[in-house]
XYZ file of C-alpha atoms in Angstrom:
664
model
C 0.154 0.105 -0.068
C 2.917 2.315 0.605
C 4.097 1.857 -2.621
C 0.550 2.693 -4.161
C 0.440 5.996 -2.145
C 3.997 6.739 -3.238
C 3.046 6.092 -6.908
C -0.057 8.495 -6.531
C 1.994 11.106 -4.949
C 4.532 11.311 -7.557
C 1.869 11.149 -10.053
C 0.075 14.156 -8.620
C 3.533 16.295 -8.130
C 4.458 15.355 -11.940
C 1.108 16.445 -13.135
C 0.666 19.648 -11.543
C 4.108 20.496 -12.846
C 3.370 19.829 -16.144
C 0.125 21.631 -15.921
C 2.023 24.751 -14.514
C 4.189 24.584 -17.541
C 1.260 24.319 -19.807
C -1.258 26.684 -18.844
C 0.506 29.123 -16.589
C 4.248 29.593 -18.160
C 3.357 28.451 -22.036
C 6.314 26.327 -22.021
C 5.027 22.649 -22.273
C 7.713 20.109 -22.045
C 5.364 16.993 -22.728
C 2.777 16.154 -25.228
C -0.853 15.902 -24.399
C -0.548 12.014 -24.898
C 2.057 11.970 -22.273
C 0.084 14.029 -19.581
C -3.264 12.131 -20.387
C -1.420 8.623 -19.862
C -0.431 9.463 -16.380
C -3.564 11.318 -15.816
C -5.362 8.071 -16.844
C -3.205 5.992 -14.414
C -3.985 8.469 -11.430
C -7.550 8.408 -11.956
C -7.550 4.532 -12.270
C -5.167 4.303 -8.845
C -7.839 6.957 -6.986
C -10.735 4.648 -7.981
C -9.024 1.596 -6.649
C -7.881 3.443 -3.367
C -10.059 6.047 -2.760
C -8.507 6.661 0.737
C -5.701 8.646 -1.109
C -7.845 10.761 -3.515
C -7.374 14.207 -2.171
C -9.180 17.420 -2.940
C -5.942 19.031 -4.285
C -5.684 16.081 -6.918
C -5.176 16.930 -10.842
C -7.957 14.597 -11.459
C -10.357 17.463 -10.048
C -8.971 20.029 -12.162
C -10.439 21.506 -15.429
C -7.580 23.673 -16.649
C -4.747 25.788 -15.512
C -4.757 28.560 -13.055
C -5.005 32.300 -13.605
C -2.136 34.407 -14.872
C -1.346 37.620 -12.838
C -0.768 39.523 -15.891
C -4.718 39.519 -16.901
C -7.727 40.682 -15.018
C -9.758 37.492 -13.720
C -13.355 37.426 -14.810
C -16.043 35.001 -13.955
C -17.392 33.055 -17.148
C -21.414 33.130 -17.541
C -21.229 29.699 -18.400
C -18.335 27.169 -17.052
C -16.110 26.050 -19.925
C -16.029 22.725 -19.172
C -13.221 20.274 -20.387
C -13.716 17.295 -22.742
C -13.127 13.486 -21.662
C -10.665 11.533 -23.774
C -10.874 8.557 -26.085
C -7.439 6.773 -27.323
C -8.835 4.218 -29.609
C -11.982 2.933 -31.344
C -13.121 0.802 -28.404
C -13.494 3.964 -26.257
C -15.213 5.611 -29.129
C -17.597 2.712 -29.116
C -18.285 2.649 -25.467
C -19.096 6.411 -25.670
C -21.623 5.857 -28.384
C -22.875 2.975 -26.236
C -23.239 5.372 -23.143
C -25.186 7.887 -25.152
C -27.398 5.500 -26.542
C -28.444 4.202 -23.023
C -28.793 7.845 -21.802
C -31.134 8.622 -24.818
C -32.822 5.276 -25.125
C -32.282 5.704 -28.875
C -30.814 3.222 -31.600
C -29.505 5.664 -33.736
C -27.330 8.668 -32.928
C -25.312 11.149 -35.563
C -22.521 13.201 -34.707
C -20.249 15.812 -35.803
C -16.478 15.270 -36.048
C -14.263 18.333 -35.679
C -10.404 18.570 -35.912
C -9.108 19.320 -32.400
C -7.055 22.131 -33.079
C -4.063 22.722 -30.879
C -4.429 25.845 -29.443
C -6.151 27.841 -26.817
C -9.739 27.863 -26.054
C -11.590 31.561 -26.108
C -14.851 32.653 -24.939
C -16.391 35.856 -27.245
C -19.105 37.751 -25.859
C -21.142 40.126 -28.478
C -23.753 42.666 -27.530
C -25.803 43.746 -30.364
C -23.256 42.520 -32.821
C -20.077 44.114 -31.060
C -17.505 42.266 -29.661
C -17.185 43.323 -25.856
C -15.178 40.756 -24.057
C -12.832 37.721 -24.720
C -12.107 35.268 -22.049
C -9.564 32.466 -21.819
C -10.774 29.441 -20.390
C -8.152 29.858 -17.300
C -9.694 27.339 -14.701
C -13.027 26.713 -16.398
C -14.689 28.663 -13.817
C -12.826 32.076 -14.124
C -10.852 33.046 -17.175
C -8.296 35.767 -18.294
C -9.718 38.907 -20.192
C -7.674 39.184 -22.956
C -10.181 41.368 -25.232
C -7.555 43.956 -26.330
C -5.392 41.486 -27.614
C -8.141 39.299 -29.278
C -9.471 42.471 -30.919
C -6.266 42.211 -33.104
C -6.715 38.798 -34.621
C -8.015 39.326 -38.173
C -10.281 36.200 -38.198
C -12.234 37.326 -35.072
C -15.110 39.508 -36.243
C -15.420 42.819 -34.155
C -19.047 42.917 -35.328
C -21.707 40.673 -36.628
C -25.156 40.701 -38.077
C -27.133 40.112 -34.670
C -29.033 42.127 -32.339
C -29.020 40.961 -28.598
C -26.358 38.919 -26.546
C -24.258 36.301 -28.077
C -21.480 33.844 -26.743
C -19.298 32.186 -29.175
C -16.535 29.691 -28.187
C -13.733 28.668 -30.151
C -9.918 28.205 -30.439
C -7.222 30.265 -31.085
C -4.044 28.942 -33.102
C -1.263 29.511 -35.387
C -0.710 28.086 -38.564
C 2.296 26.054 -39.554
C 3.535 28.445 -42.081
C 3.308 31.373 -39.740
C 4.882 29.433 -36.931
C 7.969 28.704 -38.952
C 8.077 32.703 -40.489
C 7.989 33.929 -36.632
C 10.443 31.716 -35.191
C 12.819 32.275 -38.074
C 12.522 36.053 -36.931
C 13.577 35.212 -33.486
C 16.913 34.935 -31.500
C 17.628 31.270 -30.537
C 16.653 31.884 -26.693
C 13.511 33.444 -27.838
C 12.167 30.670 -30.270
C 8.790 29.018 -29.618
C 8.804 25.133 -29.006
C 5.918 24.549 -31.146
C 2.754 26.492 -32.583
C 0.536 26.059 -29.472
C 3.437 27.683 -27.629
C 3.822 30.424 -29.926
C -0.077 31.065 -30.083
C -0.300 31.095 -26.228
C 2.649 33.497 -25.953
C 1.219 35.845 -28.574
C -2.263 35.852 -26.946
C -1.063 36.675 -23.498
C 1.429 39.269 -24.619
C 0.869 42.433 -22.557
C 1.789 44.257 -25.735
C -1.346 44.126 -28.047
C 0.937 45.518 -30.805
C 2.793 42.223 -30.683
C -0.291 40.064 -30.645
C -1.290 41.757 -33.941
C 2.037 41.048 -35.645
C 1.993 37.360 -34.965
C -1.133 36.677 -37.079
C -3.154 34.395 -34.978
C -6.303 32.617 -36.202
C -9.708 31.927 -34.520
C -12.034 28.911 -35.379
C -15.587 29.048 -33.940
C -16.920 25.590 -33.057
C -19.749 26.119 -30.147
C -22.733 28.393 -28.940
C -22.975 27.415 -25.095
C -26.371 29.403 -24.214
C -29.453 27.285 -24.838
C -31.475 30.430 -24.983
C -29.406 31.717 -27.543
C -29.604 28.662 -29.597
C -33.568 28.576 -29.261
C -33.512 32.380 -30.305
C -31.463 31.434 -33.411
C -33.617 28.503 -34.119
C -30.756 25.769 -33.947
C -31.335 22.531 -33.101
C -27.950 20.588 -34.358
C -24.409 20.990 -34.023
C -23.825 20.937 -37.617
C -26.429 23.770 -37.989
C -24.399 25.899 -35.524
C -21.509 25.383 -37.717
C -23.392 26.767 -40.617
C -24.617 29.503 -38.773
C -21.248 30.603 -37.332
C -19.880 30.936 -41.105
C -22.692 32.861 -41.997
C -22.075 35.418 -39.105
C -18.405 35.753 -40.601
C -16.616 33.286 -38.371
C -13.998 31.145 -39.509
C -14.631 27.431 -38.919
C -12.167 24.567 -39.245
C -11.449 22.525 -42.310
C -12.347 18.738 -41.770
C -15.229 19.158 -40.079
C -17.951 16.161 -41.058
C -21.555 15.007 -40.164
C -21.614 11.324 -39.442
C -24.851 9.352 -39.407
C -23.172 6.716 -37.096
C -20.133 5.953 -34.759
C -18.580 3.973 -37.658
C -18.532 6.969 -39.717
C -16.906 8.898 -36.837
C -14.408 6.426 -36.582
C -13.596 6.492 -40.487
C -13.415 10.341 -40.483
C -11.136 10.350 -37.224
C -8.756 7.721 -38.956
C -9.066 10.054 -42.072
C -7.776 13.101 -39.872
C -4.973 11.354 -38.410
C -3.803 10.329 -41.760
C -3.979 13.622 -43.212
C -3.496 16.093 -40.138
C -0.215 17.565 -41.738
C -2.156 18.648 -44.634
C -4.382 20.802 -42.905
C -1.911 23.516 -42.604
C -2.505 24.021 -38.853
C -1.675 21.969 -35.746
C -4.249 19.217 -34.639
C -3.669 16.510 -32.021
C -6.778 14.771 -32.555
C -10.952 14.882 -33.047
C -13.681 16.161 -31.042
C -16.945 14.138 -31.430
C -20.157 15.836 -30.429
C -23.632 14.451 -30.541
C -25.110 16.284 -33.591
C -29.041 16.573 -31.918
C -28.510 19.768 -29.253
C -31.859 18.678 -27.710
C -30.389 15.488 -26.439
C -27.810 17.428 -24.530
C -29.703 17.742 -21.369
C -30.885 14.069 -21.130
C -27.051 12.774 -21.827
C -25.860 14.963 -18.999
C -22.827 16.421 -17.635
C -20.185 15.574 -14.913
C -18.477 18.205 -12.771
C -15.461 18.167 -15.161
C -17.124 17.527 -18.836
C -20.204 17.172 -20.861
C -21.396 13.486 -21.451
C -22.445 14.288 -24.948
C -18.973 15.077 -26.534
C -15.552 13.334 -26.341
C -11.929 14.164 -27.609
C -10.189 11.422 -29.434
C -6.477 11.901 -29.075
C -4.047 10.658 -31.919
C -1.365 8.427 -30.535
C 2.053 9.667 -30.625
C 4.739 8.003 -32.793
C 6.880 5.888 -30.407
C 10.031 4.518 -31.209
C 12.293 1.729 -29.398
C 15.989 1.947 -28.998
C 18.801 0.997 -26.589
C 19.473 3.444 -23.783
C 23.618 3.669 -23.595
C 24.187 6.220 -20.802
C 22.299 8.443 -18.553
C 24.189 11.864 -18.143
C 23.572 14.787 -16.063
C 23.603 18.448 -17.098
C 23.308 21.849 -14.961
C 21.531 24.566 -15.679
C 21.756 28.583 -14.937
C 20.033 27.890 -11.919
C 21.910 24.942 -11.008
C 18.975 22.615 -11.920
C 20.089 19.015 -12.605
C 18.587 17.390 -15.863
C 19.218 13.929 -16.624
C 19.707 13.168 -20.392
C 19.797 9.747 -22.185
C 22.410 8.773 -24.573
C 20.706 6.774 -27.226
C 21.492 4.430 -30.025
C 20.474 6.814 -32.946
C 16.879 6.272 -34.245
C 14.433 7.683 -36.770
C 11.650 9.481 -34.924
C 9.238 11.847 -36.883
C 11.465 12.614 -39.556
C 14.728 13.307 -37.902
C 17.628 11.203 -36.182
C 17.431 10.945 -32.570
C 20.531 10.019 -30.234
C 19.525 11.997 -27.166
C 16.177 12.367 -25.146
C 15.465 14.073 -21.860
C 15.109 12.096 -18.589
C 13.698 15.217 -16.578
C 14.961 14.348 -13.105
C 16.399 11.705 -10.735
C 12.798 11.032 -9.262
C 11.365 10.315 -12.726
C 14.060 7.749 -13.851
C 13.564 5.827 -10.477
C 9.832 5.583 -10.344
C 9.806 4.448 -14.172
C 12.562 1.837 -13.357
C 14.642 3.236 -16.487
C 18.255 1.623 -16.488
C 21.258 1.730 -18.815
C 21.266 -0.942 -21.308
C 17.366 -1.114 -21.345
C 15.449 -1.131 -24.581
C 13.452 2.005 -24.067
C 10.356 3.556 -25.854
C 10.939 7.334 -27.141
C 8.747 10.096 -28.675
C 8.505 13.622 -29.172
C 7.103 15.446 -26.256
C 5.314 18.952 -27.108
C 5.962 17.987 -30.527
C 9.741 18.619 -30.500
C 11.380 17.398 -27.128
C 12.786 13.653 -27.567
C 11.780 11.960 -24.188
C 12.258 8.544 -22.941
C 8.957 7.172 -21.618
C 10.055 3.928 -19.815
C 11.731 0.499 -20.485
C 10.479 -2.145 -22.495
C 10.491 -4.616 -19.503
C 10.023 -7.860 -21.691
C 13.450 -7.101 -23.470
C 15.360 -6.656 -20.425
C 17.186 -9.838 -20.817
C 20.028 -9.472 -18.173
C 20.196 -8.049 -14.703
C 20.908 -4.401 -15.080
C 22.098 -2.125 -12.340
C 19.332 0.137 -11.011
C 19.699 3.899 -11.303
C 20.951 6.165 -8.393
C 20.622 9.606 -8.865
C 24.044 11.391 -8.421
C 24.671 13.271 -5.180
C 27.510 15.841 -6.363
C 27.451 17.944 -9.543
C 28.901 16.507 -12.398
C 30.801 19.975 -13.385
C 32.195 21.322 -10.070
C 31.664 18.315 -7.573
C 29.796 20.488 -5.283
C 26.945 18.672 -3.053
C 23.438 18.825 -4.679
C 20.812 20.198 -2.812
C 16.995 19.285 -3.094
C 14.024 20.962 -1.420
C 11.603 18.777 0.498
C 8.889 19.737 -1.770
C 10.421 19.561 -5.176
C 11.625 16.803 -7.356
C 14.551 18.701 -8.782
C 18.138 18.665 -7.579
C 20.392 21.856 -7.660
C 24.174 22.509 -7.748
C 24.741 25.530 -5.234
C 27.876 26.626 -6.739
C 27.282 29.999 -8.334
C 30.977 29.615 -9.799
C 30.157 26.089 -11.296
C 31.178 26.456 -14.902
C 27.974 25.173 -16.466
C 25.936 27.625 -14.357
C 28.133 30.285 -15.131
C 28.108 30.054 -18.471
C 24.393 29.535 -18.943
C 23.998 32.203 -16.386
C 26.039 34.665 -18.756
C 23.957 33.871 -21.633
C 20.695 34.583 -19.717
C 22.049 37.974 -18.094
C 22.885 39.292 -21.913
C 19.657 38.054 -23.312
C 17.010 40.025 -25.142
C 14.675 39.838 -21.954
C 17.181 40.277 -19.529
C 19.941 43.143 -20.020
C 19.502 43.170 -23.901
C 23.375 42.918 -24.714
C 22.760 42.043 -28.585
C 25.575 40.425 -30.809
C 26.963 38.096 -28.058
C 25.736 34.850 -29.166
C 25.943 31.496 -27.112
C 28.721 30.403 -29.220
C 30.797 33.594 -28.821
C 30.142 33.535 -25.156
C 31.434 29.923 -25.168
C 34.406 30.622 -26.710
C 35.092 33.914 -24.549
C 34.630 31.562 -21.503
C 36.749 28.879 -22.466
C 39.598 31.329 -23.386
C 39.227 32.887 -19.700
C 38.103 36.176 -21.296
C 34.661 36.032 -19.314
C 34.320 34.101 -16.183
C 31.230 35.884 -14.702
C 28.640 38.310 -15.848
C 30.823 41.115 -14.306
C 33.576 40.408 -16.694
C 31.447 41.629 -19.542
C 31.682 45.165 -18.335
C 35.294 44.770 -18.711
C 35.058 43.574 -22.530
C 36.267 47.201 -23.829
C 39.659 46.895 -22.020
C 40.472 43.213 -23.676
C 40.066 44.197 -27.302
C 43.362 42.938 -28.704
C 42.943 39.510 -26.590
C 39.305 39.383 -28.183
C 39.944 40.318 -31.760
C 42.956 37.730 -31.798
C 40.548 34.858 -31.077
C 38.848 32.781 -33.931
C 35.382 34.669 -33.201
C 35.248 36.155 -36.799
C 34.693 39.526 -34.926
C 35.770 42.848 -36.709
C 36.335 46.029 -35.605
C 32.839 47.302 -36.248
C 31.210 43.926 -34.629
C 33.538 44.781 -31.600
C 32.595 48.502 -31.220
C 28.821 47.452 -31.346
C 29.168 45.085 -28.758
C 30.746 47.623 -26.484
C 28.116 50.002 -27.211
C 25.266 47.449 -26.395
C 27.188 46.746 -23.136
C 27.352 50.365 -22.256
C 23.518 50.877 -22.978
C 22.820 48.020 -20.702
C 24.223 49.908 -17.983
C 21.117 52.307 -18.103
C 18.580 49.678 -17.826
C 16.039 49.899 -15.227
C 16.132 47.678 -12.179
C 13.422 45.123 -13.239
C 15.688 44.075 -16.007
C 18.832 43.652 -13.729
C 16.719 41.629 -11.250
C 15.640 39.159 -14.132
C 19.018 39.075 -15.291
C 20.426 37.866 -12.087
C 18.662 34.699 -12.285
C 16.829 34.749 -8.617
C 15.060 31.595 -8.801
C 11.223 32.190 -8.938
C 11.825 35.717 -9.663
C 10.803 35.988 -13.507
C 9.785 39.128 -15.626
C 6.491 40.036 -14.009
C 7.773 39.609 -10.409
C 10.926 41.256 -11.168
C 9.175 44.391 -12.395
C 6.835 44.162 -9.421
C 9.467 44.198 -7.096
C 11.623 46.846 -8.640
C 8.470 49.164 -8.640
C 7.973 48.385 -5.051
C 11.486 48.599 -3.648
C 12.826 51.232 -6.031
C 16.435 49.948 -5.388
C 18.775 46.890 -5.142
C 19.803 47.681 -1.830
C 16.203 48.187 -0.498
C 15.031 44.722 -1.737
C 18.527 43.233 -0.710
C 17.806 44.368 2.967
C 14.048 43.236 3.242
C 13.325 40.537 5.758
C 11.621 37.555 4.989
C 8.547 38.402 7.048
C 8.201 41.800 5.073
C 8.506 40.091 1.679
C 5.558 37.617 2.729
C 3.353 40.923 3.147
C 3.827 41.788 -0.394
C 0.916 40.913 -2.703
C 1.662 37.730 -4.841
C 4.810 36.623 -3.058
C 4.500 33.307 -0.854
C 6.936 31.622 1.273
C 8.880 29.867 -1.522
C 9.590 33.095 -3.587
C 10.425 35.183 -0.273
C 12.909 32.277 0.710
C 14.512 32.179 -2.497
C 14.831 36.439 -2.654
C 16.273 36.211 1.040
C 18.575 33.495 0.376
C 20.024 35.000 -3.002
C 20.748 38.374 -1.502
C 22.122 36.584 1.921
C 24.884 34.616 -0.293
C 28.261 36.243 -0.002
C 29.136 35.437 -3.861
C 25.817 37.572 -4.766
C 27.013 40.294 -2.537
C 30.321 40.886 -4.139
C 28.649 40.341 -7.679
C 26.311 43.304 -6.942
C 29.240 45.265 -5.745
C 31.104 44.704 -8.710
C 28.408 45.429 -11.077
C 27.740 48.724 -9.104
C 31.771 49.725 -9.640
C 31.260 49.141 -13.533
C 28.201 51.766 -13.535
C 25.368 49.336 -13.753
C 22.438 51.012 -12.616
C 20.479 49.247 -9.835
C 17.106 51.334 -9.126
C 14.022 51.392 -10.813
C 13.314 53.782 -13.650
C 10.116 54.561 -14.437
C 9.366 54.616 -18.242
C 7.234 57.372 -18.202
C 8.966 59.485 -15.324
C 9.105 62.754 -17.422
C 5.247 62.778 -17.893
C 4.422 61.928 -14.119
C 3.588 64.740 -12.041
C 5.270 63.397 -8.743
C 2.934 65.722 -6.541
C -0.009 64.098 -7.736
C -1.587 62.048 -4.781
C -1.704 58.834 -6.841
C 2.050 59.180 -7.492
C 3.623 55.431 -6.896
C 0.468 54.483 -4.863
C -0.909 50.646 -4.840
C -4.200 50.175 -6.534
C -6.533 47.077 -6.615
C -9.367 47.140 -9.410
C -12.790 45.578 -9.033
C -15.737 45.102 -11.068
C -16.483 45.990 -14.613
C -15.953 49.197 -16.603
C -16.416 50.649 -20.146
C -12.659 49.793 -20.802
C -10.913 46.791 -19.809
C -8.816 46.611 -16.407
C -5.779 46.149 -18.537
C -6.193 49.633 -19.996
C -7.018 51.072 -16.422
C -3.603 49.361 -15.057
C -1.544 50.802 -18.070
C -3.117 54.092 -17.593
C -2.353 53.932 -13.695
C 1.210 52.856 -14.294
C 2.011 55.496 -17.111
C 0.257 58.515 -15.388
C 1.122 57.765 -11.833
C 3.879 55.227 -11.680
C 1.410 53.411 -9.724
C 1.496 49.512 -8.581
C -1.385 47.643 -9.462
C -2.020 44.293 -7.330
C -4.526 41.595 -7.506
C -5.573 41.296 -3.937
C -6.287 43.503 -0.953
C -3.905 44.229 1.798
C -2.935 47.016 4.265
C -0.425 47.796 1.771
C -3.114 49.006 -0.866
C -3.919 52.601 -0.807
C -6.729 52.757 -3.228
C -9.672 50.396 -4.509
C -11.075 51.175 -7.842
C -14.707 50.338 -7.857
C -16.821 49.726 -11.098
C -19.984 48.005 -11.705
C -21.139 44.810 -9.649
C -17.850 44.931 -7.459
C -18.356 42.000 -5.003
C -17.083 41.475 -1.525
C -13.827 43.639 -1.957
C -15.649 46.687 -1.147
C -16.362 45.201 2.521
C -12.835 44.233 2.853
C -11.519 47.747 1.638
C -13.827 49.329 4.295
C -12.584 47.065 7.139
C -8.761 47.639 5.959
C -9.710 51.572 5.783
C -8.358 51.528 2.071
C -9.925 54.668 0.080
C -12.500 53.669 -2.366
C -12.815 55.511 -5.901
C -16.124 55.199 -7.604
C -16.079 54.575 -11.533
C -17.572 58.097 -12.372
C -14.720 59.734 -10.044
C -12.292 57.256 -11.961
């Protein structure tokens, strides 16, 4: 029983991590098939052993969490997920369940390509687009109206009077994905079209969204009352009505008279998916007759009248030759499999990720095994596990390393994490990866210093840490003598870029320093709140916990970073080179510092004629204000719109001043 409980805890931890990467960070590391495989195993184990089923289990979740970047808005009608089928037998069972629920012997269906993108819910009032929400957690979504308005295939107005809610999928074509990736720096490239679509839709700068040429297909009208007004009784009619209103609908949709036709069309889609021009990972099967939906019913997570068929990923078998460990810029240890070369999805694979030591141990993967490999997230080769029936000899069980493979420092591991870390900031692998991150576009933005150039400079001892970048100009002859293909003009441009980076605002420096759990958004919030790196460095763990959106993990990470003697010396040296360590408001010249709202903290609640994102932007640009999600004693003002909810009562208890919409 202990082994079962251990397996369940491992599955929960792994699935939650993958969900965070997929929904919150837009950086998926595994395919849907891999996620679904583990989710199915967890569901089965929890049914067998209900005593181990907890409220925080991924089996209770519909989607991801809400990003702090956008306003959270409640859906009028919950955006449910879909149950999955992986073979014809499961489709036949679905058909049988529908027939039993309806007491009918013949059921017709529509089959739609399952586009690998982001679900969206559009709200129209008297023909005008007024709101666009992501799925979020299925109950509350993110308001991305400003960005969705830039998508050419989304009608801003339609020929319809009254309210209409339309649901669909936002995605990126293969051709556009390749075009965008070709224009991006190596570090900024997207892993796949879904990743690119997510990053583009959820970008804070709507002009970037507009340039990405996203597409949207409409596929569903969730409101029964609106369906009655439109006199629609079948899903196939819904598709035609959406087309007539000016919405783009997916290629490959087919009306099927029975489940046999459904299975045949699913097979057709799988065989011809590359010809569609956009990413699909399966097909969605829906009962065509809308009047049957209520009798078929729903679960808390998904409707019983629809199912998503997931295509199987291409899986190959090959021999695992070695397991090696690599070190990232944060010190995180990643295990990599060296494989006998094998063809997979059109390319030769000789290496694949094994994630962390716990993953290898839990899946009993051993050197010498014949292992199953596929491409996770459409691009990353991954070892699924061993083919146990082919394990012909006694192979040694894997044991995770205890010391860094590069510098021999003793590895550390937090109790609530699966990853190991090298704590040595001077470790060569950490140092080189840290330098590359420090100079990257989103950090200090020192252009023309490619990864290859940095590696050669590091190997020749010219650059050993990020500080050495600022001594670049004093090593001109030494650098030009190296085989870097650098000419005088290029060298001068690099020096100019380095000097320009000294004037960056504090948030770029905080992100560049690579503090664990401090990304771009958190770095901006910290910079605006503390104004200087010294103020942040001298802040206690207890004070950090009082800050909105900072929990114990982030607070501990920040305190530990600034307590480290190596980091203290690094910051002192950066200051000596003239690197700015204070927050510089981009709109400082236009801000009235005598205004009562200057640098105050705001929370926004309720609905407004403009989006909350626009209100937030105005507050930041006009008053250099800080806008947070939740109320605390650190908040100065609560801006109140229509239907504000319970935040008003809490604000009054905390003596936070209210600003009504009319005054605002």
